[in-house]
Each structure stands twice: as C-alpha cells, then as structure tokens.
GROMACS .gro file of C-alpha atoms in nm:
model
  272
    1MET     CA    1   5.946  -5.175   6.986
    2THR     CA    2   5.814  -5.516   6.889
    3ALA     CA    3   5.616  -5.544   7.215
    4GLY     CA    4   5.459  -5.199   7.155
    5ARG     CA    5   5.350  -5.295   6.806
    6GLY     CA    6   5.205  -5.618   6.943
    7ARG     CA    7   4.999  -5.428   7.199
    8GLU     CA    8   4.871  -5.185   6.933
    9LYS     CA    9   4.777  -5.473   6.705
   10ALA     CA   10   4.598  -5.648   6.989
   11ALA     CA   11   4.411  -5.327   7.073
   12VAL     CA   12   4.300  -5.285   6.711
   13GLU     CA   13   4.185  -5.647   6.696
   14GLY     CA   14   3.998  -5.600   7.024
   15ARG     CA   15   3.815  -5.294   6.892
   16ARG     CA   16   3.729  -5.480   6.572
   17VAL     CA   17   3.584  -5.773   6.766
   18THR     CA   18   3.387  -5.534   6.984
   19ALA     CA   19   3.244  -5.355   6.678
   20ILE     CA   20   3.144  -5.687   6.521
   21SER     CA   21   2.981  -5.796   6.847
   22ARG     CA   22   2.786  -5.473   6.868
   23GLY     CA   23   2.671  -5.518   6.509
   24LEU     CA   24   2.557  -5.875   6.569
   25LEU     CA   25   2.379  -5.799   6.897
   26PRO     CA   26   2.062  -5.647   6.742
   27ALA     CA   27   2.031  -5.940   6.499
   28ALA     CA   28   2.080  -6.191   6.780
   29THR     CA   29   1.822  -6.011   6.993
   30ALA     CA   30   1.569  -6.009   6.708
   31PHE     CA   31   1.629  -6.381   6.643
   32ALA     CA   32   1.584  -6.465   7.011
   33SER     CA   33   1.263  -6.261   7.021
   34LEU     CA   34   1.117  -6.438   6.716
   35LEU     CA   35   1.222  -6.776   6.856
   36GLY     CA   36   1.043  -6.694   7.180
   37LEU     CA   37   0.730  -6.598   6.986
   38CYS     CA   38   0.737  -6.929   6.799
   39LEU     CA   39   0.777  -7.123   7.123
   40LEU     CA   40   0.484  -6.936   7.279
   41TRP     CA   41   0.277  -6.998   6.965
   42ASN     CA   42   0.358  -7.370   6.975
   43LEU     CA   43   0.274  -7.388   7.345
   44VAL     CA   44  -0.065  -7.221   7.303
   45ALA     CA   45  -0.146  -7.436   6.998
   46GLY     CA   46  -0.063  -7.746   7.204
   47ILE     CA   47  -0.280  -7.639   7.496
   48TRP     CA   48  -0.569  -7.537   7.270
   49PRO     CA   49  -0.558  -7.773   6.968
   50SER     CA   50  -0.785  -7.639   6.696
   51ARG     CA   51  -0.804  -7.626   6.319
   52GLY     CA   52  -0.837  -7.250   6.352
   53PHE     CA   53  -0.503  -7.219   6.535
   54PRO     CA   54  -0.246  -7.456   6.382
   55PRO     CA   55   0.101  -7.500   6.535
   56PRO     CA   56   0.406  -7.347   6.364
   57ILE     CA   57   0.516  -7.682   6.218
   58ASP     CA   58   0.192  -7.710   6.016
   59VAL     CA   59   0.240  -7.359   5.878
   60TRP     CA   60   0.598  -7.445   5.791
   61ARG     CA   61   0.490  -7.759   5.601
   62VAL     CA   62   0.244  -7.556   5.393
   63LEU     CA   63   0.509  -7.293   5.331
   64VAL     CA   64   0.757  -7.554   5.204
   65LYS     CA   65   0.491  -7.720   4.989
   66GLU     CA   66   0.383  -7.392   4.825
   67ALA     CA   67   0.743  -7.287   4.771
   68ALA     CA   68   0.831  -7.620   4.609
   69SER     CA   69   0.536  -7.596   4.370
   70GLY     CA   70   0.632  -7.244   4.266
   71ASP     CA   71   0.297  -7.094   4.365
   72LEU     CA   72   0.442  -6.900   4.658
   73ALA     CA   73   0.710  -6.727   4.452
   74TYR     CA   74   0.464  -6.642   4.174
   75HIS     CA   75   0.200  -6.484   4.397
   76LEU     CA   76   0.461  -6.302   4.605
   77ALA     CA   77   0.612  -6.154   4.288
   78VAL     CA   78   0.272  -6.040   4.160
   79THR     CA   79   0.185  -5.869   4.487
   80LEU     CA   80   0.528  -5.708   4.517
   81SER     CA   81   0.498  -5.567   4.164
   82ARG     CA   82   0.166  -5.404   4.259
   83VAL     CA   83   0.313  -5.269   4.580
   84ALA     CA   84   0.610  -5.121   4.391
   85ALA     CA   85   0.393  -4.958   4.123
   86ALA     CA   86   0.147  -4.807   4.372
   87TYR     CA   87   0.434  -4.691   4.595
   88VAL     CA   88   0.615  -4.508   4.314
   89ILE     CA   89   0.298  -4.336   4.195
   90ALA     CA   90   0.189  -4.234   4.546
   91MET     CA   91   0.530  -4.099   4.645
   92LEU     CA   92   0.585  -3.901   4.325
   93VAL     CA   93   0.237  -3.749   4.303
   94GLY     CA   94   0.201  -3.696   4.678
   95SER     CA   95   0.545  -3.536   4.715
   96VAL     CA   96   0.488  -3.287   4.434
   97ILE     CA   97   0.142  -3.189   4.560
   98GLY     CA   98   0.259  -3.170   4.922
   99VAL     CA   99   0.553  -2.942   4.845
  100LEU     CA  100   0.337  -2.714   4.630
  101LEU     CA  101   0.073  -2.683   4.903
  102GLY     CA  102   0.338  -2.620   5.166
  103VAL     CA  103   0.497  -2.341   4.964
  104HIS     CA  104   0.176  -2.175   4.837
  105ARG     CA  105  -0.048  -2.096   5.133
  106ARG     CA  106  -0.348  -1.981   4.928
  107ALA     CA  107  -0.354  -2.305   4.732
  108ASP     CA  108  -0.323  -2.493   5.059
  109SER     CA  109  -0.625  -2.309   5.204
  110PHE     CA  110  -0.831  -2.385   4.893
  111PHE     CA  111  -0.741  -2.754   4.860
  112ASN     CA  112  -0.727  -2.839   5.231
  113PRO     CA  113  -1.096  -2.948   5.242
  114TRP     CA  114  -1.026  -3.181   4.949
  115LEU     CA  115  -0.732  -3.327   5.137
  116VAL     CA  116  -0.938  -3.381   5.453
  117LEU     CA  117  -1.208  -3.551   5.245
  118PHE     CA  118  -0.967  -3.798   5.084
  119LEU     CA  119  -0.791  -3.862   5.415
  120ASN     CA  120  -1.117  -3.975   5.573
  121LEU     CA  121  -1.252  -4.164   5.272
  122PRO     CA  122  -1.238  -4.537   5.355
  123ALA     CA  123  -0.998  -4.741   5.146
  124LEU     CA  124  -1.270  -4.997   5.076
  125VAL     CA  125  -1.490  -4.731   4.915
  126VAL     CA  126  -1.208  -4.618   4.685
  127ILE     CA  127  -1.132  -4.976   4.582
  128VAL     CA  128  -1.496  -5.061   4.509
  129LEU     CA  129  -1.553  -4.740   4.312
  130ALA     CA  130  -1.235  -4.795   4.109
  131TYR     CA  131  -1.349  -5.144   4.013
  132ILE     CA  132  -1.700  -5.020   3.924
  133TRP     CA  133  -1.579  -4.723   3.719
  134PHE     CA  134  -1.276  -4.878   3.546
  135GLY     CA  135  -1.347  -5.250   3.564
  136LEU     CA  136  -1.156  -5.535   3.724
  137THR     CA  137  -0.827  -5.432   3.566
  138GLU     CA  138  -0.469  -5.404   3.683
  139ALA     CA  139  -0.472  -5.027   3.630
  140ALA     CA  140  -0.782  -4.988   3.848
  141ALA     CA  141  -0.624  -5.196   4.125
  142ILE     CA  142  -0.296  -5.003   4.133
  143SER     CA  143  -0.471  -4.666   4.101
  144ALA     CA  144  -0.701  -4.747   4.393
  145VAL     CA  145  -0.404  -4.830   4.614
  146ALA     CA  146  -0.213  -4.517   4.510
  147ILE     CA  147  -0.515  -4.290   4.568
  148ASN     CA  148  -0.550  -4.425   4.920
  149LYS     CA  149  -0.187  -4.340   5.000
  150ILE     CA  150  -0.141  -4.006   4.820
  151PRO     CA  151  -0.323  -3.794   5.085
  152ASN     CA  152  -0.093  -3.923   5.362
  153VAL     CA  153   0.215  -3.838   5.156
  154VAL     CA  154   0.074  -3.494   5.081
  155VAL     CA  155   0.023  -3.416   5.450
  156THR     CA  156   0.374  -3.526   5.546
  157MET     CA  157   0.550  -3.346   5.262
  158ARG     CA  158   0.341  -3.033   5.316
  159GLU     CA  159   0.468  -3.012   5.674
  160GLY     CA  160   0.822  -3.054   5.543
  161ALA     CA  161   0.775  -2.771   5.292
  162ARG     CA  162   0.638  -2.546   5.566
  163ALA     CA  163   0.950  -2.613   5.775
  164LEU     CA  164   1.195  -2.511   5.503
  165ASP     CA  165   1.457  -2.264   5.623
  166PRO     CA  166   1.421  -1.940   5.418
  167ARG     CA  167   1.789  -1.856   5.475
  168TYR     CA  168   1.892  -2.134   5.236
  169ALA     CA  169   1.661  -1.995   4.969
  170GLU     CA  170   1.821  -1.653   5.013
  171MET     CA  171   2.166  -1.808   4.985
  172ALA     CA  172   2.064  -1.985   4.664
  173LYS     CA  173   1.944  -1.654   4.524
  174VAL     CA  174   2.271  -1.479   4.616
  175TYR     CA  175   2.482  -1.749   4.454
  176ARG     CA  176   2.242  -1.771   4.158
  177LEU     CA  177   2.194  -2.144   4.177
  178SER     CA  178   2.004  -2.306   3.893
  179PRO     CA  179   1.658  -2.455   3.963
  180LEU     CA  180   1.805  -2.805   3.946
  181ASP     CA  181   2.081  -2.719   4.195
  182ARG     CA  182   1.825  -2.562   4.430
  183ILE     CA  183   1.621  -2.880   4.426
  184ARG     CA  184   1.926  -3.101   4.471
  185HIS     CA  185   2.125  -2.904   4.731
  186ILE     CA  186   1.862  -2.692   4.910
  187LEU     CA  187   1.521  -2.855   4.885
  188MET     CA  188   1.590  -3.230   4.893
  189PRO     CA  189   1.823  -3.238   5.198
  190GLN     CA  190   1.569  -3.048   5.407
  191LEU     CA  191   1.277  -3.261   5.290
  192GLN     CA  192   1.461  -3.592   5.325
  193PRO     CA  193   1.340  -3.673   5.683
  194TYR     CA  194   0.981  -3.608   5.581
  195PHE     CA  195   1.021  -3.811   5.263
  196ALA     CA  196   1.170  -4.098   5.464
  197ALA     CA  197   0.878  -4.087   5.710
  198ALA     CA  198   0.623  -4.085   5.428
  199SER     CA  199   0.810  -4.362   5.249
  200ARG     CA  200   0.833  -4.593   5.548
  201SER     CA  201   0.469  -4.550   5.649
  202GLY     CA  202   0.374  -4.573   5.282
  203ILE     CA  203   0.519  -4.919   5.234
  204ALA     CA  204   0.345  -5.048   5.547
  205LEU     CA  205   0.009  -4.906   5.438
  206ILE     CA  206   0.028  -4.986   5.067
  207TRP     CA  207   0.095  -5.358   5.097
  208LYS     CA  208  -0.200  -5.397   5.334
  209ILE     CA  209  -0.431  -5.220   5.090
  210VAL     CA  210  -0.291  -5.425   4.802
  211LEU     CA  211  -0.404  -5.742   4.978
  212VAL     CA  212  -0.759  -5.603   5.002
  213VAL     CA  213  -0.751  -5.503   4.634
  214GLU     CA  214  -0.641  -5.855   4.538
  215LEU     CA  215  -0.901  -6.014   4.762
  216LEU     CA  216  -1.184  -5.815   4.603
  217GLY     CA  217  -1.098  -5.813   4.236
  218ARG     CA  218  -0.784  -5.995   4.122
  219SER     CA  219  -0.720  -6.358   4.032
  220ASN     CA  220  -0.364  -6.377   4.163
  221GLY     CA  221  -0.144  -6.239   4.438
  222VAL     CA  222  -0.117  -6.302   4.811
  223GLY     CA  223  -0.454  -6.141   4.882
  224PHE     CA  224  -0.628  -6.371   4.634
  225GLN     CA  225  -0.458  -6.675   4.787
  226ILE     CA  226  -0.570  -6.570   5.135
  227TYR     CA  227  -0.928  -6.536   5.005
  228LEU     CA  228  -0.903  -6.874   4.829
  229HIS     CA  229  -0.785  -7.058   5.140
  230PHE     CA  230  -1.040  -6.873   5.355
  231GLN     CA  231  -1.313  -7.042   5.149
  232ILE     CA  232  -1.194  -7.382   5.274
  233PHE     CA  233  -1.090  -7.255   5.620
  234ASP     CA  234  -0.726  -7.351   5.565
  235VAL     CA  235  -0.573  -7.132   5.838
  236ALA     CA  236  -0.227  -7.285   5.798
  237ALA     CA  237  -0.213  -7.174   5.434
  238ILE     CA  238  -0.345  -6.828   5.523
  239LEU     CA  239  -0.072  -6.786   5.783
  240ALA     CA  240   0.193  -6.929   5.551
  241TYR     CA  241   0.124  -6.674   5.275
  242SER     CA  242   0.083  -6.390   5.524
  243LEU     CA  243   0.408  -6.463   5.709
  244ALA     CA  244   0.600  -6.514   5.385
  245PHE     CA  245   0.494  -6.173   5.259
  246VAL     CA  246   0.566  -6.008   5.595
  247ALA     CA  247   0.914  -6.163   5.584
  248ILE     CA  248   0.972  -6.016   5.236
  249MET     CA  249   0.862  -5.671   5.354
  250LEU     CA  250   1.094  -5.695   5.655
  251LEU     CA  251   1.385  -5.781   5.425
  252ILE     CA  252   1.301  -5.480   5.208
  253GLU     CA  253   1.300  -5.262   5.520
  254LEU     CA  254   1.634  -5.396   5.644
  255LEU     CA  255   1.819  -5.427   5.313
  256LEU     CA  256   1.680  -5.133   5.114
  257VAL     CA  257   1.491  -4.874   5.318
  258GLN     CA  258   1.723  -4.842   5.619
  259PRO     CA  259   2.051  -4.843   5.417
  260PHE     CA  260   1.907  -4.580   5.182
  261GLU     CA  261   1.802  -4.367   5.477
  262ARG     CA  262   2.150  -4.391   5.631
  263HIS     CA  263   2.308  -4.300   5.299
  264ALA     CA  264   2.074  -4.005   5.250
  265THR     CA  265   2.147  -3.863   5.596
  266ARG     CA  266   2.524  -3.916   5.591
  267TRP     CA  267   2.576  -3.540   5.553
  268ARG     CA  268   2.416  -3.463   5.888
  269ARG     CA  269   2.640  -3.390   6.183
  270ARG     CA  270   2.661  -3.673   6.430
  271PRO     CA  271   2.713  -3.617   6.803
  272ALA     CA  272   3.068  -3.660   6.922
   0.00000   0.00000   0.00000
C-alpha cells in the first residue's frame, strides 16, 4: 500500500514538473530569441561602427541614465495616459457604431461611404487638422488619435454583428430576457472574439499614432523625446526611449490583454 502511494505521489510530482516546464518553455524561447537579436545587433555595430548605429551597451547606458533622472518614467507615464484615453474612447465609440451598422443594414448602406472615407484618410491629416481647429491641446491630441482608430473598430465590430446567430435572439425572446441580460449573455459572448481582435490591433496602432501626435504638437511624452533627440542626432537616446516603450507595451500585452482574453473565452468548449 505504501509503495503504491509512493508511485502515485511520484507520478503527480512528475506531471507537475512537466506542466511547469511546458509553461517556462515559451518564456525561455522568447528570452533566447531576444538574446540572439542583441548579439547580432552588437556584432553588426562592431563591424560597422557609426554614430547612427550604436551598440546595445550604449543604448543601455542612456536607458539607465534617463531612468535614474526620472525623465524616462515621467515621459512613459504621459504617453501611456494618452494611449489609455484614446483606446477607451475608440473602443467604446467604435464598438457601438459597429454593432449598430451591423444590425441595421440600411444605416450601414448609408454610412458605408463615410466609413471608407475615414478609413483611407491619412492619420497625419487628421492630426494636423485637429491641431489647427482645436489648438495644441491635450483634448485635440487624444481626439485625433481616437478618430484615427474608430473606423477600424467599426469595421471589425460590424462584421461581428453581421455574424450574430439569430437563434440566440429567438431564445432570448422566448425566455423574455431583459435588454441588459441580452447584452450580457447573448450579444457580448458572440462579439468577444471580434472585440479582442479590435482591441489588440487597436493598442498596436494607437501607441504609434500617439508618438506622431506628441512629435508634432506636445511638449512631453516619448514622441516629444524622440523628436528632441533627433535634433541632435542622438540615436542611442532615440532607441532607448523607443525600446523602453515597446517593452511596456509588451508587458501590457502579456500581463493584461492575454489574461483578459483567456478569462473572457473560458466558457468556450476546448478540444479533448
């Protein structure tokens, strides 16, 4: 009996170790990949020494210096606040408009040319016009970013609304679900994959546009710092701020976006 329990305990411990190993494997692979990129970068910078292509160690020194002075944290926080504000506005407005257009075909036919127009309007034009019309203000900057993203959200959510299963709507009518329950239990679960797609692409697009907005008309943020160091051709500082912000966005993706997506799709059936 004791031997049997020992074997069962050993089997459980073995499965636990295997699960941990499988969980650590992607992280180890990503670390090895980034390490290889840094080694390649250092090799190329050594073969072709130039002020325009500094080695990783120079970028790291600038990164440490800016972090110690507090400038890096301040400008990162400012840019992240603009990204968050523009993201919330774009997702809320774009989701509502997209669902309405997907449900009401006549409205979709009427407003579709508007949507095509805004989809093809360059982001730079929207930013410049926002600054001209509303001044070099924080509201103009955030609005310009949100306007550039809203059409993409509308298109994605419109496709999700078109793909809604009418049988669930009939079931909600039979069981006399309230409007809030229909949204929570019928509409949102079906739209979740489309919302996740719009959300993930939205973050990637918004932070890039925010940098342009800051470069053109703000006096702080990562985009302003990139512009400032471009004036003196300090490539190491440009790369330091850029990589720091990319690292923050990757952490947001890994620690917030992906866990939320897994939590939101936990109800789906998984293959055996």
